[in-house]
PDB file of C-alpha atoms in Angstrom:
ATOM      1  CA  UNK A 260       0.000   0.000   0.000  1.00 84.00           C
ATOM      2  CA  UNK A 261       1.270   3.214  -0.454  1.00 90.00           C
ATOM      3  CA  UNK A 262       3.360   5.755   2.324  1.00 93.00           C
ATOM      4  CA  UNK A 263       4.625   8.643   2.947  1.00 96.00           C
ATOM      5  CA  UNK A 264       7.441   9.158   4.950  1.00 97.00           C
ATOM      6  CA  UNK A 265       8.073  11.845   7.806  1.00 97.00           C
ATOM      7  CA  UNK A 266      11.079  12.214  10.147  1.00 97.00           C
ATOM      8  CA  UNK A 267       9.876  10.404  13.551  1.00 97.00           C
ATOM      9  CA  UNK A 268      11.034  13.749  15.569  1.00 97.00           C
ATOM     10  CA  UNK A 269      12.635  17.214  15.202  1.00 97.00           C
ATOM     11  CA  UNK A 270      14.093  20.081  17.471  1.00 97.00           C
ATOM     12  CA  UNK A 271      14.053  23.376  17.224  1.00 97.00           C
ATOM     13  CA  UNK A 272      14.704  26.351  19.475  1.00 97.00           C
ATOM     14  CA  UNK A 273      12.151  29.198  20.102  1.00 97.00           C
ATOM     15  CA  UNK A 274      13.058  31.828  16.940  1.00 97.00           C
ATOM     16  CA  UNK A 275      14.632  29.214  15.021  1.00 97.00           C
ATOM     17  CA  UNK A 276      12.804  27.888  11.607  1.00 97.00           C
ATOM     18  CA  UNK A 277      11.670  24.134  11.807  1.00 97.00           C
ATOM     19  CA  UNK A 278      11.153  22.121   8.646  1.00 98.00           C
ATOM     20  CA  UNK A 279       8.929  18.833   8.639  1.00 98.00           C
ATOM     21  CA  UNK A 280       9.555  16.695   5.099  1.00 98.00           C
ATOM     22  CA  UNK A 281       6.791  14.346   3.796  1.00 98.00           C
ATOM     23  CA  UNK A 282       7.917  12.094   0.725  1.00 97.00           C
ATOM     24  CA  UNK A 283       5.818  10.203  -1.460  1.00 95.00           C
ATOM     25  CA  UNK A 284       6.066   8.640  -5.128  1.00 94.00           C
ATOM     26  CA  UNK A 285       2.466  10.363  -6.387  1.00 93.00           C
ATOM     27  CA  UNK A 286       3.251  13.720  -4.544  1.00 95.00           C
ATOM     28  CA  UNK A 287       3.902  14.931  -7.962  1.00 93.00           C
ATOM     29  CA  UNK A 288       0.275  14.230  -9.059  1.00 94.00           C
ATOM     30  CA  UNK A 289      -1.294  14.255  -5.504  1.00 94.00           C
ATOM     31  CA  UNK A 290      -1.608  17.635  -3.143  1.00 95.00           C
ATOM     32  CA  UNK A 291      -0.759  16.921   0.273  1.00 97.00           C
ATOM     33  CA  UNK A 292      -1.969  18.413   3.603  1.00 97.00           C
ATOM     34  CA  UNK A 293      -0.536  19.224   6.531  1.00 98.00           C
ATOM     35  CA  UNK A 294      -2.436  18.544   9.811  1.00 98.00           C
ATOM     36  CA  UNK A 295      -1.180  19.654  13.468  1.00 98.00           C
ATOM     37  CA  UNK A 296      -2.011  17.671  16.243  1.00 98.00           C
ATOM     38  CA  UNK A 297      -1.629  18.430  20.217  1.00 97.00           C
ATOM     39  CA  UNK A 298      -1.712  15.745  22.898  1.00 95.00           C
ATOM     40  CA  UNK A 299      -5.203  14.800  23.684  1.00 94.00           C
ATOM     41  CA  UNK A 300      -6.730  17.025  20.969  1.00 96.00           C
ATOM     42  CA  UNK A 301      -8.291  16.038  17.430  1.00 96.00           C
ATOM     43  CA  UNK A 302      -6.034  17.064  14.328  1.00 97.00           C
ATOM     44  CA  UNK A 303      -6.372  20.724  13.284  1.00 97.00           C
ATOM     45  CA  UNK A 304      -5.016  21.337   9.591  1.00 96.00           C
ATOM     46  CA  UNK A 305      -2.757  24.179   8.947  1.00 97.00           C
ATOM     47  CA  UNK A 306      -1.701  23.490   5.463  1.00 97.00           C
ATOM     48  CA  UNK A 307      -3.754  22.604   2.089  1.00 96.00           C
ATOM     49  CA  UNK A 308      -2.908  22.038  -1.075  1.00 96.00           C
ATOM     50  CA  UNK A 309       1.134  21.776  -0.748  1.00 97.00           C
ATOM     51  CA  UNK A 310       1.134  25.509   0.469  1.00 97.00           C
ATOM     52  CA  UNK A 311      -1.719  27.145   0.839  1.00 96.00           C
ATOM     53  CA  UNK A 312      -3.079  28.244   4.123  1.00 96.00           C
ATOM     54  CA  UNK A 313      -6.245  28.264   5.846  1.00 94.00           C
ATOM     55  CA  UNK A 314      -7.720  31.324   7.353  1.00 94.00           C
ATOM     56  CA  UNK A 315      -6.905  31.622  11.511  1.00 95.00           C
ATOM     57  CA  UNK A 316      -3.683  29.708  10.960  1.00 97.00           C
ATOM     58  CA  UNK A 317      -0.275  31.624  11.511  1.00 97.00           C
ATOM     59  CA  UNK A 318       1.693  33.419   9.075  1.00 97.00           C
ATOM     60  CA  UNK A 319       4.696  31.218  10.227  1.00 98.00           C
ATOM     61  CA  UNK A 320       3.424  28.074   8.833  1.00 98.00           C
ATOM     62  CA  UNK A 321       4.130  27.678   5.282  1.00 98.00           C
ATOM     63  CA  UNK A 322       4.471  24.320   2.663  1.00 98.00           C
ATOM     64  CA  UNK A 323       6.364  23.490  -0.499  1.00 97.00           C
ATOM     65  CA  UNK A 324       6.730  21.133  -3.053  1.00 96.00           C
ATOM     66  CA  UNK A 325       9.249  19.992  -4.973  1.00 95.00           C
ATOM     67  CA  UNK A 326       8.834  16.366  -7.211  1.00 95.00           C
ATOM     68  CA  UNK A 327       7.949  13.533  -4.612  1.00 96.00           C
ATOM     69  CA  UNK A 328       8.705  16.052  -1.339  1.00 97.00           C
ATOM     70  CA  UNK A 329       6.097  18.237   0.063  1.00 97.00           C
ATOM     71  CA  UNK A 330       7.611  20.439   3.353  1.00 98.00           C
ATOM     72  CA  UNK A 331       5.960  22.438   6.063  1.00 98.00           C
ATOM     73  CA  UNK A 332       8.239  24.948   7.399  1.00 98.00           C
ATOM     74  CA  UNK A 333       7.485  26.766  10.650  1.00 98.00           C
ATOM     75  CA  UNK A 334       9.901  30.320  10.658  1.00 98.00           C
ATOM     76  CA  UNK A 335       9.855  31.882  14.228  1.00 97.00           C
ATOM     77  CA  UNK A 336       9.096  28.779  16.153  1.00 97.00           C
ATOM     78  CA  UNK A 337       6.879  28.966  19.340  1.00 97.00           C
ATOM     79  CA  UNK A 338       6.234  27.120  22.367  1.00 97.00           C
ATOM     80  CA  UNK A 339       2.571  26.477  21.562  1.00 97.00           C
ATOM     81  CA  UNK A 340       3.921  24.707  18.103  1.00 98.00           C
ATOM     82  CA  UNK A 341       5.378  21.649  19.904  1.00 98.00           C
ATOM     83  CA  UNK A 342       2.697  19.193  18.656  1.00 98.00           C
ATOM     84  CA  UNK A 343       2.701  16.161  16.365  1.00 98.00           C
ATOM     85  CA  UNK A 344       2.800  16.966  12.566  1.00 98.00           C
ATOM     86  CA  UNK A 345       0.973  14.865   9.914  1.00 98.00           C
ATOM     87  CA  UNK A 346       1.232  14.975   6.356  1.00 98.00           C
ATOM     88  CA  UNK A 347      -1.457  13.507   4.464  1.00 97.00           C
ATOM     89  CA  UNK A 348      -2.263  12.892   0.510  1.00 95.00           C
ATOM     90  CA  UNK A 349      -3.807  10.682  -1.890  1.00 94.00           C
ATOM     91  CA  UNK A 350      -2.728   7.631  -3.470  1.00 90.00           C
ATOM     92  CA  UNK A 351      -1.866   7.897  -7.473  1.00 88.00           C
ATOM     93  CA  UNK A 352      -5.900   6.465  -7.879  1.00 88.00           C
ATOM     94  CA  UNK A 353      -7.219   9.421  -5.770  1.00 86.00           C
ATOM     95  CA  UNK A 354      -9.542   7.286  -4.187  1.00 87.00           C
ATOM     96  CA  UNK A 355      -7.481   6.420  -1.197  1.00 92.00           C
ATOM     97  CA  UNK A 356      -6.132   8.596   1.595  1.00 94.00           C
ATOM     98  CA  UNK A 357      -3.015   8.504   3.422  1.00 95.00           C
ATOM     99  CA  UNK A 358      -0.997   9.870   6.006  1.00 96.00           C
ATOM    100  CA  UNK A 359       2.577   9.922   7.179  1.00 97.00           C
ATOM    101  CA  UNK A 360       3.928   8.736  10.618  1.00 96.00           C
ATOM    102  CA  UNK A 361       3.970  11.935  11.796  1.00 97.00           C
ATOM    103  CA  UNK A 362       7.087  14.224  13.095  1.00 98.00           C
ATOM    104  CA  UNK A 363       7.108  15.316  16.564  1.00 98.00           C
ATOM    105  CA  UNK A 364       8.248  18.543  16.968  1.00 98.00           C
ATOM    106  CA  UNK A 365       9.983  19.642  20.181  1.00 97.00           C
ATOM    107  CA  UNK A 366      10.775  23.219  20.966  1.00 96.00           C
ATOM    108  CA  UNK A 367      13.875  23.245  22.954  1.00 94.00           C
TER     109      UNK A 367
ATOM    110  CA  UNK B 247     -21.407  26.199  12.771  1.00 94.00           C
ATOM    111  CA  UNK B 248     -20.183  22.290  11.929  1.00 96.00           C
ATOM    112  CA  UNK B 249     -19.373  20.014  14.399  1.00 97.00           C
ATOM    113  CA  UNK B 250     -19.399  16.074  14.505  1.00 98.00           C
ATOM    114  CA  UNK B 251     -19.998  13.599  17.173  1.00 98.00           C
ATOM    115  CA  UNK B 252     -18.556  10.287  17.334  1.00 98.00           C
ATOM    116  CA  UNK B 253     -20.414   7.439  19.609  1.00 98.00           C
ATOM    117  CA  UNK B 254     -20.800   3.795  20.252  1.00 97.00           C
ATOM    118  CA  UNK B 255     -19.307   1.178  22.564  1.00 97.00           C
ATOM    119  CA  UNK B 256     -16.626   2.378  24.443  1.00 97.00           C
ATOM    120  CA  UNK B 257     -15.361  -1.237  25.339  1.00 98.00           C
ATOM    121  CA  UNK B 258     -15.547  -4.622  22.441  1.00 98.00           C
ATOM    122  CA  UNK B 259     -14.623  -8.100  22.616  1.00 98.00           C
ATOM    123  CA  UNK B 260     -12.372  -9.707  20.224  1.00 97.00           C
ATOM    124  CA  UNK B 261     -14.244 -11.030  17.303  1.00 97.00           C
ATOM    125  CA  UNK B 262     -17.336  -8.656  17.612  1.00 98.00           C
ATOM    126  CA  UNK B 263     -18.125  -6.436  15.404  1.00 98.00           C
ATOM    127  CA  UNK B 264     -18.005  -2.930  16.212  1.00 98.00           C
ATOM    128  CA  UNK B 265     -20.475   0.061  15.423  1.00 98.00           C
ATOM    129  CA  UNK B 266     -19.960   3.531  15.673  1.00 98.00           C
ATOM    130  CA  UNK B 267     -22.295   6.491  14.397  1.00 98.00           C
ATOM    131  CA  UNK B 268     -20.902  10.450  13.829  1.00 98.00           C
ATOM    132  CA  UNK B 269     -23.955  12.197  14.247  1.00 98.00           C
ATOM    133  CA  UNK B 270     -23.331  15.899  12.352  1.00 97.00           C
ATOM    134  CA  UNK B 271     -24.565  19.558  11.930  1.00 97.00           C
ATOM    135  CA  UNK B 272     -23.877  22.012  10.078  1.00 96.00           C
ATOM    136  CA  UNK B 273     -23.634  20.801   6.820  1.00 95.00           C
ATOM    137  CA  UNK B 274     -25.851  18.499   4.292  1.00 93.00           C
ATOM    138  CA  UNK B 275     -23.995  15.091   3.051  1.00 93.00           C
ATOM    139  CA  UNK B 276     -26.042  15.774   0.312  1.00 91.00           C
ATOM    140  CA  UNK B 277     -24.525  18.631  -1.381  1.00 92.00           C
ATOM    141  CA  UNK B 278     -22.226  18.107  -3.961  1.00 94.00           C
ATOM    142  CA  UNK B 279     -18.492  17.738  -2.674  1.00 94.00           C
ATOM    143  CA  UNK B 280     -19.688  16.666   0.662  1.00 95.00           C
ATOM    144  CA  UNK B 281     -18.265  13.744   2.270  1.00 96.00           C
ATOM    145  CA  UNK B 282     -17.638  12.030   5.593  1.00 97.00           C
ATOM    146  CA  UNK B 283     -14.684  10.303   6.401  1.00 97.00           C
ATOM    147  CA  UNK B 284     -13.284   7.985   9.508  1.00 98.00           C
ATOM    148  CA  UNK B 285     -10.149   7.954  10.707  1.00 98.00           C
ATOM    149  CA  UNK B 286      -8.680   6.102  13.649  1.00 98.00           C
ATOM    150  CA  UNK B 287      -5.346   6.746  16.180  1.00 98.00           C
ATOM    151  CA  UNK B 288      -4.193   3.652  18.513  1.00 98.00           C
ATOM    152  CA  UNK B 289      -2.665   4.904  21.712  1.00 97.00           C
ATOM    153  CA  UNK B 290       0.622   7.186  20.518  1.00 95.00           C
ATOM    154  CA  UNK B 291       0.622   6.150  16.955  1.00 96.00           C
ATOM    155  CA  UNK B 292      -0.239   7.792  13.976  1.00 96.00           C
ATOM    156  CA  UNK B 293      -3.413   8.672  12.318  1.00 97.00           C
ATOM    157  CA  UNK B 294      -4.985   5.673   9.968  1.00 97.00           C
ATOM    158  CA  UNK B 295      -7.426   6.237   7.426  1.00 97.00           C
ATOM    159  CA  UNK B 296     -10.141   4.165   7.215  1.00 98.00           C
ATOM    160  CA  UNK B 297     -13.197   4.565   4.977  1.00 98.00           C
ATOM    161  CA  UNK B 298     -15.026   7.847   3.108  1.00 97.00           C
ATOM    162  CA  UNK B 299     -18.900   8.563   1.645  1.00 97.00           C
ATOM    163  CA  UNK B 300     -19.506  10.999  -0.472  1.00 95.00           C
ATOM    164  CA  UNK B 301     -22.189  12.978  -1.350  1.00 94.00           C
ATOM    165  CA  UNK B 302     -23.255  10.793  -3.993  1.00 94.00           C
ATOM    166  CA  UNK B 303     -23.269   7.123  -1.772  1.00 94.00           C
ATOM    167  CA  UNK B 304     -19.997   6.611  -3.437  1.00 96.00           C
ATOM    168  CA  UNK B 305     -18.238   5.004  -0.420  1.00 97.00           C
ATOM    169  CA  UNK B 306     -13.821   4.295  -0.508  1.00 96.00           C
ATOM    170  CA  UNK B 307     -12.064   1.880   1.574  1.00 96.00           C
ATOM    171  CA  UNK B 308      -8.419   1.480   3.288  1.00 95.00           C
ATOM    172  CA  UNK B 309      -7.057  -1.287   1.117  1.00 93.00           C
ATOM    173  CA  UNK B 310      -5.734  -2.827   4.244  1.00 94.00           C
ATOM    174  CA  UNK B 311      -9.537  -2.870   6.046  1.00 96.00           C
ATOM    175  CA  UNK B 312     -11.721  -2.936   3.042  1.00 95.00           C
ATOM    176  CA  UNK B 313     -12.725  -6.631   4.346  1.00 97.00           C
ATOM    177  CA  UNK B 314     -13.855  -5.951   7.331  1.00 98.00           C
ATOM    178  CA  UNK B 315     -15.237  -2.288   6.922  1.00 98.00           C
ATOM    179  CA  UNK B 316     -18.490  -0.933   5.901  1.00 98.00           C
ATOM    180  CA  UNK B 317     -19.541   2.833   5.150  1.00 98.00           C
ATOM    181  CA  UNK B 318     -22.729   4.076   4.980  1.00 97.00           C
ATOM    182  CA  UNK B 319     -24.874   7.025   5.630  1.00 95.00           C
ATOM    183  CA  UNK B 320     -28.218   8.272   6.450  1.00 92.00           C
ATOM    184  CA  UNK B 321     -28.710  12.308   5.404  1.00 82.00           C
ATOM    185  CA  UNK B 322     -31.995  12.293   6.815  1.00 87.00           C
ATOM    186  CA  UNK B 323     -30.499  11.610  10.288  1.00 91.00           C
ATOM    187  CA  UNK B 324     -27.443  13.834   9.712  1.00 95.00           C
ATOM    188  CA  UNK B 325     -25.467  10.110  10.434  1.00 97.00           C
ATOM    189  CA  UNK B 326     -22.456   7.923   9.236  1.00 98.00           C
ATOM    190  CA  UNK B 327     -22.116   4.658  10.778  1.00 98.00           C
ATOM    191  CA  UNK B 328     -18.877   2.782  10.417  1.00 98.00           C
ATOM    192  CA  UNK B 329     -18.700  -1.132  11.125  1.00 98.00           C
ATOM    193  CA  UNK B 330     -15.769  -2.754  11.435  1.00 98.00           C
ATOM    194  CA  UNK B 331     -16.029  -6.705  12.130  1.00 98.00           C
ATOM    195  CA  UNK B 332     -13.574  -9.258  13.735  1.00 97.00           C
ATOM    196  CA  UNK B 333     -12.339  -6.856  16.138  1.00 98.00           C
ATOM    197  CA  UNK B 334      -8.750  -7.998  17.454  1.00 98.00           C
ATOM    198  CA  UNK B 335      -7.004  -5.871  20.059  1.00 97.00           C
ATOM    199  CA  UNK B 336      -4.529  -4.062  17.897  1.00 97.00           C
ATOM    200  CA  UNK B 337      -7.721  -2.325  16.985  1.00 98.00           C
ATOM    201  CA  UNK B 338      -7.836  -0.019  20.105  1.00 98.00           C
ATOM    202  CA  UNK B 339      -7.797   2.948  19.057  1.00 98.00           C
ATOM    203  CA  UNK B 340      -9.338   6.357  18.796  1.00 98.00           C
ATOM    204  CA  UNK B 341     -11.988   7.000  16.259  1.00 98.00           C
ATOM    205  CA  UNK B 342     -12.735  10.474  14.236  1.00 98.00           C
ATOM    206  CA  UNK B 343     -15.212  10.622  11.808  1.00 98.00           C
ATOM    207  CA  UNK B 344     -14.445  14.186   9.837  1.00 98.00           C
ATOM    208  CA  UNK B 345     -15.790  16.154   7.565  1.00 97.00           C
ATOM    209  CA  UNK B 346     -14.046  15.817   3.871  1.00 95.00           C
ATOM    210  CA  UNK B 347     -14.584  18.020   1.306  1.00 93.00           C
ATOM    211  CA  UNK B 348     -13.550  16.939  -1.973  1.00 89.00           C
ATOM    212  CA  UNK B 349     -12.800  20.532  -3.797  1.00 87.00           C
ATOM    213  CA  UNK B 350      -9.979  20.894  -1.141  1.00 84.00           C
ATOM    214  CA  UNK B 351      -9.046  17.656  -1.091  1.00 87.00           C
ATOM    215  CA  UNK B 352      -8.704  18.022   3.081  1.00 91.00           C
ATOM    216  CA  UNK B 353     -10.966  17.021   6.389  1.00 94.00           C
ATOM    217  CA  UNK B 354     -11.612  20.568   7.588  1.00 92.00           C
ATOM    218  CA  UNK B 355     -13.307  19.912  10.825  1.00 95.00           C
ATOM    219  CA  UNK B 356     -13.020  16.605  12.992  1.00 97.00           C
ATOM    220  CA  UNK B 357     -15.036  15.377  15.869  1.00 97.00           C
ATOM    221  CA  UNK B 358     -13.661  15.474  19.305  1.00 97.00           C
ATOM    222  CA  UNK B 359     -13.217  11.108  18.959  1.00 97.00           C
ATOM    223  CA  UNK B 360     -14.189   8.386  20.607  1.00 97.00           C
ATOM    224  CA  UNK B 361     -11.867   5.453  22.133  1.00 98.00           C
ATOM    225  CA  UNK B 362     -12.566   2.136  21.938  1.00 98.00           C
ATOM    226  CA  UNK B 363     -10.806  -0.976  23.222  1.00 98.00           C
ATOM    227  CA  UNK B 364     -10.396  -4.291  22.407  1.00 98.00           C
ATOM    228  CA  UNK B 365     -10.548  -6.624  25.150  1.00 97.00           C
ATOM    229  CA  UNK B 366     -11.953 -10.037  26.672  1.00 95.00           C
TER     230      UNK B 366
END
């Protein structure tokens, strides 16, 4: 079946820039999403479409794509942004849905 | 305002079969683009799709499941049930049923879901 694949963790100090990869073989055909998720909380998305953004969610989160690897990049990292980070896309069909392992991300 | 409810057992025995509802409001499941969707989370692992119906009964399947799952929906009732037989323990999990809409491609708003354990 098919994957995408996330970095299990990263860290990043307050200020710093954090940057989440997602890879997948039909990323080039497929959007993917990018969905944040705190500890005891439902899964809030932040990113659509590779890159674009939905209203109420912070400047600082922004997503690219480039072949098979989608990124969400956080610039100015906060505290409140340590959460787990999901990608999510379609297979090559479009009729199934997928996500990544997720990437912790810890704010030092 | 949408919101979504997930409910059912809280507690299943291995080889029963499992039934959960997402009651919803907010929305119609019968507009065009519309769909429902169930996704499930065992205890600190990631997020597993399951199953989708769209607006149109069209219903979608987790290759992995697809044997033991089935979708359906009634709009009158603002409800999706999911059932899932055979229920084995590495099936505790959490359970979201979210909204999907296919123009975006994305589940905008999840419910709050439900956890459910496997266990004799």
């Amino acid at each position: 079946s098919y994957e995408l694949t996330q970095p299990p963790s990263v860290s990043v100090s307050p200020g710093q820039t954090a940057r989440i990869t997602c890879s997948g073989d039909a990323l080039p055909k497929q959007y993917a999403y990018w969905y944040q998720q705190k500890p005891g909380q439902a899964p809030v998305l932040v990113i659509y479409k590779d890159s674009e953004r939905p209203s109420g969610i912070p400047e600082r989160f922004s997503g690219s794509s480039s072949g098979t690897t989608v990124t969400l990049t956080i610039s100015g990292v906060q505290a409140e942004d340590e959460a787990d980070y999901y990608c999510q896309s379609a297979d090559s069909s479009g009729t199934s849905y997928v996500f990544g392992i997720g990437t912790k991300v810890t704010v030092l | 305002q949408v919101t979504l409810r997930e409910s059912g057992p809280a507690l299943v025995k291995p080889t029963q079969t499992l039934t959960l509802t997402c009651t919803f409001s907010g929305f119609s499941l019968s507009t065009s683009g519309v769909c429902v969707t169930w996704v499930r989370q065992p205890p600190g692992k990631a997020l597993e799709w399951l199953a989708l119906i769209d607006w149109d009964d069209d219903k979608y399947y987790s290759t992995s499941l697809k044997t033991r799952l089935t979708i359906s929906k009634d709009p009158s009732k603002n409800q999706v049930v999911l059932t899932m037989t055979n229920m084995d323990p590495v099936d505790t999990a959490t359970y979201y049923c979210a909204r999907f809409l296919s123009r975006g491609g994305y589940f905008d708003y999840w419910g709050q879901g439900m956890m459910v354990t496997v266990s004799s």
